[in-house]
mmCIF file of C-alpha atoms in Angstrom:
data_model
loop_
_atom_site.group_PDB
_atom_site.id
_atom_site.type_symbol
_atom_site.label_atom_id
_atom_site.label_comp_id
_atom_site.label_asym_id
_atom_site.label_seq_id
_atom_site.Cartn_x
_atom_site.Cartn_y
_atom_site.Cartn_z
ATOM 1 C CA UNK Z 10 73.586 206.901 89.357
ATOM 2 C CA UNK Z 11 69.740 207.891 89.510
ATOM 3 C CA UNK Z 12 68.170 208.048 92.512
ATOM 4 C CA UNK Z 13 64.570 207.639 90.977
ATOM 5 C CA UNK Z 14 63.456 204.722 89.404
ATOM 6 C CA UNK Z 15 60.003 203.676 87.435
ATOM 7 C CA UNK Z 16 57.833 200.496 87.537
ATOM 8 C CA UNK Z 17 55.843 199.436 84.500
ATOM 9 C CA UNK Z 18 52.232 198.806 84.824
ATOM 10 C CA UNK Z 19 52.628 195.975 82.555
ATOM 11 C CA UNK Z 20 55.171 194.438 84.649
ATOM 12 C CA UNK Z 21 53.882 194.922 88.232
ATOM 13 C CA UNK Z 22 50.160 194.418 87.247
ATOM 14 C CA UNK Z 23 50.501 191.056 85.148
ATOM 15 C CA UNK Z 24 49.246 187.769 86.588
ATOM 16 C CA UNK Z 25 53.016 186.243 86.729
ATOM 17 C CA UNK Z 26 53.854 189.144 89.203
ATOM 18 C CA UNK Z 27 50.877 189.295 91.754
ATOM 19 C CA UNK Z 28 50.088 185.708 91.759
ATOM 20 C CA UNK Z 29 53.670 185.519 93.992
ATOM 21 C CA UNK Z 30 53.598 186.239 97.511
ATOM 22 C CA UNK Z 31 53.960 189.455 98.642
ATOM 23 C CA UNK Z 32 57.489 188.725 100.513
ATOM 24 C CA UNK Z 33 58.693 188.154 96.672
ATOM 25 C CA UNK Z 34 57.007 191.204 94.906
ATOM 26 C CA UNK Z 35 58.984 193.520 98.089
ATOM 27 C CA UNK Z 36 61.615 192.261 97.265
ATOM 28 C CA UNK Z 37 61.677 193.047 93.348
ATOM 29 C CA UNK Z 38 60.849 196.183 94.135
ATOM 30 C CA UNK Z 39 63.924 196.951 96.912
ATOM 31 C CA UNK Z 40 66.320 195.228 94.187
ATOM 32 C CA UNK Z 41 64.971 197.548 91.322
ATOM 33 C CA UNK Z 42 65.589 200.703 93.664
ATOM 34 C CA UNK Z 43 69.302 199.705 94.405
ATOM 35 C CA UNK Z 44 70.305 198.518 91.021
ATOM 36 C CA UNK Z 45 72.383 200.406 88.848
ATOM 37 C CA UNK Z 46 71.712 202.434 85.591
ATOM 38 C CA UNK Z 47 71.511 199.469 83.886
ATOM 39 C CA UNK Z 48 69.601 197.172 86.307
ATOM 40 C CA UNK Z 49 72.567 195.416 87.457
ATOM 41 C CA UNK Z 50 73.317 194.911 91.473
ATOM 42 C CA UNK Z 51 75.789 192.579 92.996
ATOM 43 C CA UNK Z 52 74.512 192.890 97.124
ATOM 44 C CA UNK Z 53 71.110 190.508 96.698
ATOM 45 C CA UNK Z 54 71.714 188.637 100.018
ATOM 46 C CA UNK Z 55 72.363 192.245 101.415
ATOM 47 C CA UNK Z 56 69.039 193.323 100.618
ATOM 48 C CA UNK Z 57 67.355 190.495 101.196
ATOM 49 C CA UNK Z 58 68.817 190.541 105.346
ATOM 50 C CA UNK Z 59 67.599 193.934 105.077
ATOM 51 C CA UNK Z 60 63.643 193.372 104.006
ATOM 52 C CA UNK Z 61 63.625 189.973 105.795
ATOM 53 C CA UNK Z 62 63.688 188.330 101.909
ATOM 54 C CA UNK Z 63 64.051 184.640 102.296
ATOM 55 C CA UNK Z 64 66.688 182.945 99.617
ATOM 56 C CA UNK Z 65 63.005 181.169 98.570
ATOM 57 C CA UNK Z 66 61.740 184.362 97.482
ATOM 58 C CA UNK Z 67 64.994 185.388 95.087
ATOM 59 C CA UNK Z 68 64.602 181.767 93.835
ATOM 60 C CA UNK Z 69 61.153 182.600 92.650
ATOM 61 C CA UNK Z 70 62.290 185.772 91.415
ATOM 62 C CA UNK Z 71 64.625 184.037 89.104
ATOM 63 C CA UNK Z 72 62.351 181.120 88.242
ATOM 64 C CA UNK Z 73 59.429 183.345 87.274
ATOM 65 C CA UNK Z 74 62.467 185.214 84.784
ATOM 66 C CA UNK Z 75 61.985 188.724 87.013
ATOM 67 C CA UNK Z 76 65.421 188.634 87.415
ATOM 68 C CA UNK Z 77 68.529 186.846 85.192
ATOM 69 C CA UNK Z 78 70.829 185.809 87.723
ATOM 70 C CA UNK Z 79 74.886 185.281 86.101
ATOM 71 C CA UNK Z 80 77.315 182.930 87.830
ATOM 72 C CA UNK Z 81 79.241 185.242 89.793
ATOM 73 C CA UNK Z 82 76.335 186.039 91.759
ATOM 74 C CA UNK Z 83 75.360 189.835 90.054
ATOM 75 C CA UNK Z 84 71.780 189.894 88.759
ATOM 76 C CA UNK Z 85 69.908 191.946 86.350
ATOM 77 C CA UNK Z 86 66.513 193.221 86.354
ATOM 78 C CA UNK Z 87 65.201 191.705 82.781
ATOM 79 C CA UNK Z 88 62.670 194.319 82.440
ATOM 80 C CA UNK Z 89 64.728 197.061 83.220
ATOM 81 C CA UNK Z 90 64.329 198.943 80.248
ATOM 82 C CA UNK Z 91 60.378 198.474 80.065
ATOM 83 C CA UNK Z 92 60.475 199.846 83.926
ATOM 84 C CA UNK Z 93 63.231 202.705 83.488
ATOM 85 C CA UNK Z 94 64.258 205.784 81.048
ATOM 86 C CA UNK Z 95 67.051 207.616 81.119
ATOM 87 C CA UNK Z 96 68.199 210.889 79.777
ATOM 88 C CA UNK Z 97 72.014 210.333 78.838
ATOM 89 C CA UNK Z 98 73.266 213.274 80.352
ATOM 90 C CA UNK Z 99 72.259 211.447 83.618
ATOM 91 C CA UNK Z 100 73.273 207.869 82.888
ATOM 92 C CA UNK Z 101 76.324 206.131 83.749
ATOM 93 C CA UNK Z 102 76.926 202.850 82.520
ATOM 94 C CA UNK Z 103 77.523 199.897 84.519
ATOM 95 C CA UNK Z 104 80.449 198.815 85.841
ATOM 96 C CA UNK Z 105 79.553 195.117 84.933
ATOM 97 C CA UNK Z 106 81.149 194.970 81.583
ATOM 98 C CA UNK Z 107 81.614 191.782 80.958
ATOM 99 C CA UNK Z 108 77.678 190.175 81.492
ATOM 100 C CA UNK Z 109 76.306 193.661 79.947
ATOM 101 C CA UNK Z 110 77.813 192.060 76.692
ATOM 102 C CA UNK Z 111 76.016 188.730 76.985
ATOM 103 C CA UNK Z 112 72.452 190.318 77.232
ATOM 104 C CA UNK Z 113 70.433 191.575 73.933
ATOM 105 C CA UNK Z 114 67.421 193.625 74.822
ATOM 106 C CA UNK Z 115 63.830 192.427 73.050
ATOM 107 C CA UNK Z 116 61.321 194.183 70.980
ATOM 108 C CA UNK Z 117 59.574 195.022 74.319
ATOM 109 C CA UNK Z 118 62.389 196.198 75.927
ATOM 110 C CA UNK Z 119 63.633 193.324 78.293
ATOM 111 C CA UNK Z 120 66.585 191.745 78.648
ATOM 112 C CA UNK Z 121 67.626 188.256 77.398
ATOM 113 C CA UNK Z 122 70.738 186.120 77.884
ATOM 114 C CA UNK Z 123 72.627 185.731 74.613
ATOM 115 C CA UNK Z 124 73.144 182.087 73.427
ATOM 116 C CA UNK Z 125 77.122 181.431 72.642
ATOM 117 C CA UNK Z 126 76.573 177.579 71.708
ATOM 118 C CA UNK Z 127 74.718 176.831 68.274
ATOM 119 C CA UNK Z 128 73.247 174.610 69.890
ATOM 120 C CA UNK Z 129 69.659 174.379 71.440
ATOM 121 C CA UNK Z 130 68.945 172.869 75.105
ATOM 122 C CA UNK Z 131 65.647 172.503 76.541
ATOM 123 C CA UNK Z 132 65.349 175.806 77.317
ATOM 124 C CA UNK Z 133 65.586 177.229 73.581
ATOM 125 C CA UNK Z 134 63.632 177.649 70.345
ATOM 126 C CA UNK Z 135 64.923 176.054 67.187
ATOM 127 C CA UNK Z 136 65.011 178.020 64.261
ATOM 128 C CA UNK Z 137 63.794 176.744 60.891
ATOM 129 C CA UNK Z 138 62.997 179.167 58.609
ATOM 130 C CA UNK Z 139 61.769 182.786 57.505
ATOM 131 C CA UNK Z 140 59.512 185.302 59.756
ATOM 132 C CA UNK Z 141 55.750 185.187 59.714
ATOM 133 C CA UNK Z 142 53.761 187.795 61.519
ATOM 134 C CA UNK Z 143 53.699 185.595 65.067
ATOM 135 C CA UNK Z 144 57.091 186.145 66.000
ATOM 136 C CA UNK Z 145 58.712 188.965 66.812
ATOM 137 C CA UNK Z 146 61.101 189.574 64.255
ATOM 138 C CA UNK Z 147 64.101 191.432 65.431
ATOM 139 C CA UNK Z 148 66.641 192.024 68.722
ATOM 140 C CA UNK Z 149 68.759 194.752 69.717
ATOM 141 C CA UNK Z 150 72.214 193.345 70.559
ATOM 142 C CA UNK Z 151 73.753 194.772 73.067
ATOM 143 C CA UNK Z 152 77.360 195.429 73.575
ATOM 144 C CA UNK Z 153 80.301 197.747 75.307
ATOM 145 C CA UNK Z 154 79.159 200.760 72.551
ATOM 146 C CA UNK Z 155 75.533 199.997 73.047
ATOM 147 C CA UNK Z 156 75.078 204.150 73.909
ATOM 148 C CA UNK Z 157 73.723 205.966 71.085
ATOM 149 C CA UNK Z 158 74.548 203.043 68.848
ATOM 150 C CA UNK Z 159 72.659 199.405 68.347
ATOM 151 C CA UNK Z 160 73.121 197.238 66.065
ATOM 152 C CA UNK Z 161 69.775 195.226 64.459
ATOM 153 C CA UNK Z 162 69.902 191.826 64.216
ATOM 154 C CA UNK Z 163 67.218 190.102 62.310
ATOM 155 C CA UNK Z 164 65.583 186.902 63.591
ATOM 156 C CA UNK Z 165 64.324 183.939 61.418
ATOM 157 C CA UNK Z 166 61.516 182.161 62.270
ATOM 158 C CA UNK Z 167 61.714 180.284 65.381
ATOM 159 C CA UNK Z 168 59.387 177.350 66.775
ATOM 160 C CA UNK Z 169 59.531 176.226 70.024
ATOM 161 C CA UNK Z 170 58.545 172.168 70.753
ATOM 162 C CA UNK Z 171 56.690 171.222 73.346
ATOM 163 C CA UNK Z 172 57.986 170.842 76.710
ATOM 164 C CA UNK Z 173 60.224 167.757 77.113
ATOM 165 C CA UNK Z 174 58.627 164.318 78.309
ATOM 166 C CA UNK Z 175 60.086 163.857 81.805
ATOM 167 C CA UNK Z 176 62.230 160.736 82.492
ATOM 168 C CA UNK Z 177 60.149 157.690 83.279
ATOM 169 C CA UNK Z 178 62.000 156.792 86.659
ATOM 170 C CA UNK Z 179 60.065 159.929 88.536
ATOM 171 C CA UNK Z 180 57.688 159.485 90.988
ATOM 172 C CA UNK Z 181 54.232 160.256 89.597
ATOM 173 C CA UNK Z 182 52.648 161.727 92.974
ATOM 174 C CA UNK Z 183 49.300 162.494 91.485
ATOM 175 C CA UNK Z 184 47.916 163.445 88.142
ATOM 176 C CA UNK Z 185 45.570 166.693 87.421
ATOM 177 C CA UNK Z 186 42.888 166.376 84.300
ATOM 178 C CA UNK Z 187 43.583 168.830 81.535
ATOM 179 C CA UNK Z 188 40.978 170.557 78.923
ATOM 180 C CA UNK Z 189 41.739 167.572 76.886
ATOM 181 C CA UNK Z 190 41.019 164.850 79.345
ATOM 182 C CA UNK Z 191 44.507 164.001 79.669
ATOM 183 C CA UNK Z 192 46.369 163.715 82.823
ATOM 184 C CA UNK Z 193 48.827 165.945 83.853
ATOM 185 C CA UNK Z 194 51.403 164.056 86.043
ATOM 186 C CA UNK Z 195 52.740 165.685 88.969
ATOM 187 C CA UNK Z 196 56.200 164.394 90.238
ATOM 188 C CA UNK Z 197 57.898 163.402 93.587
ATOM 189 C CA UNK Z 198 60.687 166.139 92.801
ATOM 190 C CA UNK Z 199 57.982 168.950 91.712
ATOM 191 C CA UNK Z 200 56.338 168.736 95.110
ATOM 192 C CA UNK Z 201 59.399 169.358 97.269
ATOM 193 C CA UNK Z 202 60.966 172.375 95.258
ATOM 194 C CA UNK Z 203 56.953 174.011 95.688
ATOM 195 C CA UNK Z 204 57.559 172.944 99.495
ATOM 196 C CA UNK Z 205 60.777 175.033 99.881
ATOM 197 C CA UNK Z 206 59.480 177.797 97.687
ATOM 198 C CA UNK Z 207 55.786 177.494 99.703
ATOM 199 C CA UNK Z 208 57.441 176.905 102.991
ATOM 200 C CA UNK Z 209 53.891 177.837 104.543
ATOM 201 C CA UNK Z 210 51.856 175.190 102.239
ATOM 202 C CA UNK Z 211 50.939 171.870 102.562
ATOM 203 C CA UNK Z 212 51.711 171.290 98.873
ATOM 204 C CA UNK Z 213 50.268 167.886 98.449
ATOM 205 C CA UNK Z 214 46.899 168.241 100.038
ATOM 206 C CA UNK Z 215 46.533 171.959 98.037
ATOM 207 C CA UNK Z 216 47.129 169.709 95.093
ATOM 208 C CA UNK Z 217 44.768 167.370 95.998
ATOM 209 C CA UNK Z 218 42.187 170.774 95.814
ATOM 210 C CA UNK Z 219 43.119 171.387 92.559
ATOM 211 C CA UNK Z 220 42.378 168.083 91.485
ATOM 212 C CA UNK Z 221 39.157 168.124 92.536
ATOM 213 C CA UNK Z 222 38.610 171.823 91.676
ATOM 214 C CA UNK Z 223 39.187 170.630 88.088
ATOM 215 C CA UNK Z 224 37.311 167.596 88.002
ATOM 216 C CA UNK Z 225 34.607 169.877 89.171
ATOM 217 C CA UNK Z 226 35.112 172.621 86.996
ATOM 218 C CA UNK Z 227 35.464 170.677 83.124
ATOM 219 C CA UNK Z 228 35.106 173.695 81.380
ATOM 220 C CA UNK Z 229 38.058 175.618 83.339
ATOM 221 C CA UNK Z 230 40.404 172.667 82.997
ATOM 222 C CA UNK Z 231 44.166 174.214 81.977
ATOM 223 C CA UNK Z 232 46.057 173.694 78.404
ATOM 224 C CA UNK Z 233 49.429 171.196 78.959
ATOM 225 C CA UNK Z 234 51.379 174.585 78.818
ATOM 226 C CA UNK Z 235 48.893 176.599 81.002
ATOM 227 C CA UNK Z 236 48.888 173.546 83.894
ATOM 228 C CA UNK Z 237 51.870 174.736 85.567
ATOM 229 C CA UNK Z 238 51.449 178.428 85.949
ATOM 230 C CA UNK Z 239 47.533 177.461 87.500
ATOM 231 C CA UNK Z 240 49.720 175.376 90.322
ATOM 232 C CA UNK Z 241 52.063 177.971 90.939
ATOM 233 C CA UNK Z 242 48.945 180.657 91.430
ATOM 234 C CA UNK Z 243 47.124 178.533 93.217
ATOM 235 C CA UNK Z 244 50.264 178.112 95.542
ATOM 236 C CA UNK Z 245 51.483 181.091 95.783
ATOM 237 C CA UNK Z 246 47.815 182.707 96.504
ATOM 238 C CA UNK Z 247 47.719 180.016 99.673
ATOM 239 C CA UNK Z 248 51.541 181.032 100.948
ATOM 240 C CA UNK Z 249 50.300 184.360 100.939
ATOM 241 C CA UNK Z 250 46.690 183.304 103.467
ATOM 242 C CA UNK Z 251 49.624 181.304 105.527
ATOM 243 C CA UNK Z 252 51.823 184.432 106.360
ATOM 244 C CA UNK Z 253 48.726 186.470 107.003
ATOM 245 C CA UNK Z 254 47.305 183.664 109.752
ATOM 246 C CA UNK Z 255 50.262 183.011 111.311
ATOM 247 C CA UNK Z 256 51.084 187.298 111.793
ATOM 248 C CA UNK Z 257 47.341 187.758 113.079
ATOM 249 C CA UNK Z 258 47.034 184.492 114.547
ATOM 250 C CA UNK Z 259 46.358 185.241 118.139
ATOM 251 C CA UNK Z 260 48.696 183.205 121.048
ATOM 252 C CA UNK Z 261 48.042 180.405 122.275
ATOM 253 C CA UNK Z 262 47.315 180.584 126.320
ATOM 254 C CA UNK Z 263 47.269 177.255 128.120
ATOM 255 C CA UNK Z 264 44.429 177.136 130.528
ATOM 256 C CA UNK Z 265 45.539 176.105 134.478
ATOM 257 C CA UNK Z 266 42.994 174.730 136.895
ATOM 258 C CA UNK Z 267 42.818 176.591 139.767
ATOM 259 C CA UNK Z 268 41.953 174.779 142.965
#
């Protein structure tokens, strides 16, 4: 296995990435040095002890798609392949067979978990038709005699539908105004998985900023689909100020009278 490994600008330098806190970007970077020739590793928790990770900031990792996590607990790094280059006289392949075969690898080089149902959930694109020039058009499949051989498989045209309506029994904590003067809701359920990922934000009274920031600001007010990544920068941007008081945050020294 190589003990050198790359990190693409377009990766590390992208909004998505910096806009987490900085306990979360570490710790991409310490998984990316100890996984394998094919961005697999199987010791997260081990690393994370190691840096001082928190199981918050692998949960980010995965929920931002940095990493694709598989049930048995190994992990990939999706953008491996955009990050890393090998010459195959100094590859070896990974020893995870059997979740190497569920991954295809995109246009752009990352990695993406292959579909076995038919089937769409929430998570997928429906296809309905032939390729126009706004989707990429083909995947390379990956498989146990990926090296020096791929197989193309062409794509038809896929449209994804708007995010799903959430169930009406949710508690609607507060709304935020969109470009469209529409309200956003934000739910009960929302709030305390941002608490446990933003252990050092007061999640409700930041959102209670951007409210106001946005009722201030009209002509900066988010899309429907951009709403949710503004809330997560805006969060993870304020974790970040909360580590960095409470390291340089002097002690506190009671005061005694003296008689």
């Amino acid at each position: 296995m190589a003990e050198r490994r790359m990190f693409s600008k377009t990766v590390v330098d992208s909004d998505a990435f910096l806009d987490m806190p900085l306990s979360t970007q570490a710790l991409y970077f310490h998984l990316s040095m100890r996984a394998d020739d094919d961005g697999f590793l199987n010791n997260t928790k081990r690393i994370q002890r190691l840096i001082g990770a928190t199981d918050d900031d692998l949960k980010l990792l995965i929920m931002k798609r940095f990493v694709i996590p598989f049930e048995d607990g190994i992990v990939v790094i999706k953008h491996w392949r955009m990050n890393n280059y090998l010459r195959k006289d100094r590859y070896t392949q990974t020893v995870y067979q059997e979740e190497f075969a569920m991954l295809s690898v995109k246009e752009d080089g990352s990695y993406a978990l292959e579909e076995t149902s038919g089937i769409p959930d929430g998570n997928q694109c429906v296809t309905v038709g032939i390729p126009d020039g706004n989707q990429l058009a083909t995947q390379v499949r990956l498989g146990k005699d990926r090296i020096g051989k791929v197989s193309i498989e062409s794509s038809i045209n896929t449209a994804c539908p708007e995010p799903e309506e959430p169930a009406p029994d949710r508690e609607q904590v507060i709304s935020l105004t969109l470009n469209d003067r529409s309200e956003f809701w934000i739910y009960g359920d929302q709030v305390e998985q941002w608490s446990q990922l933003f252990p050092a934000v007061d999640v409700l009274q930041e959102l209670r900023k951007m409210k106001s920031w946005l009722d201030s600001n009209p002509s900066r007010r988010k899309t429907k689909r951009g709403i949710l990544r503004f809330v997560n920068s805006w969060l993870s941007r304020e974790q970040d100020k909360g580590k960095l008081n409470y390291r340089t945050k002097a002690p506190q020294i009671s005061e005694v009278d003296s008689w």
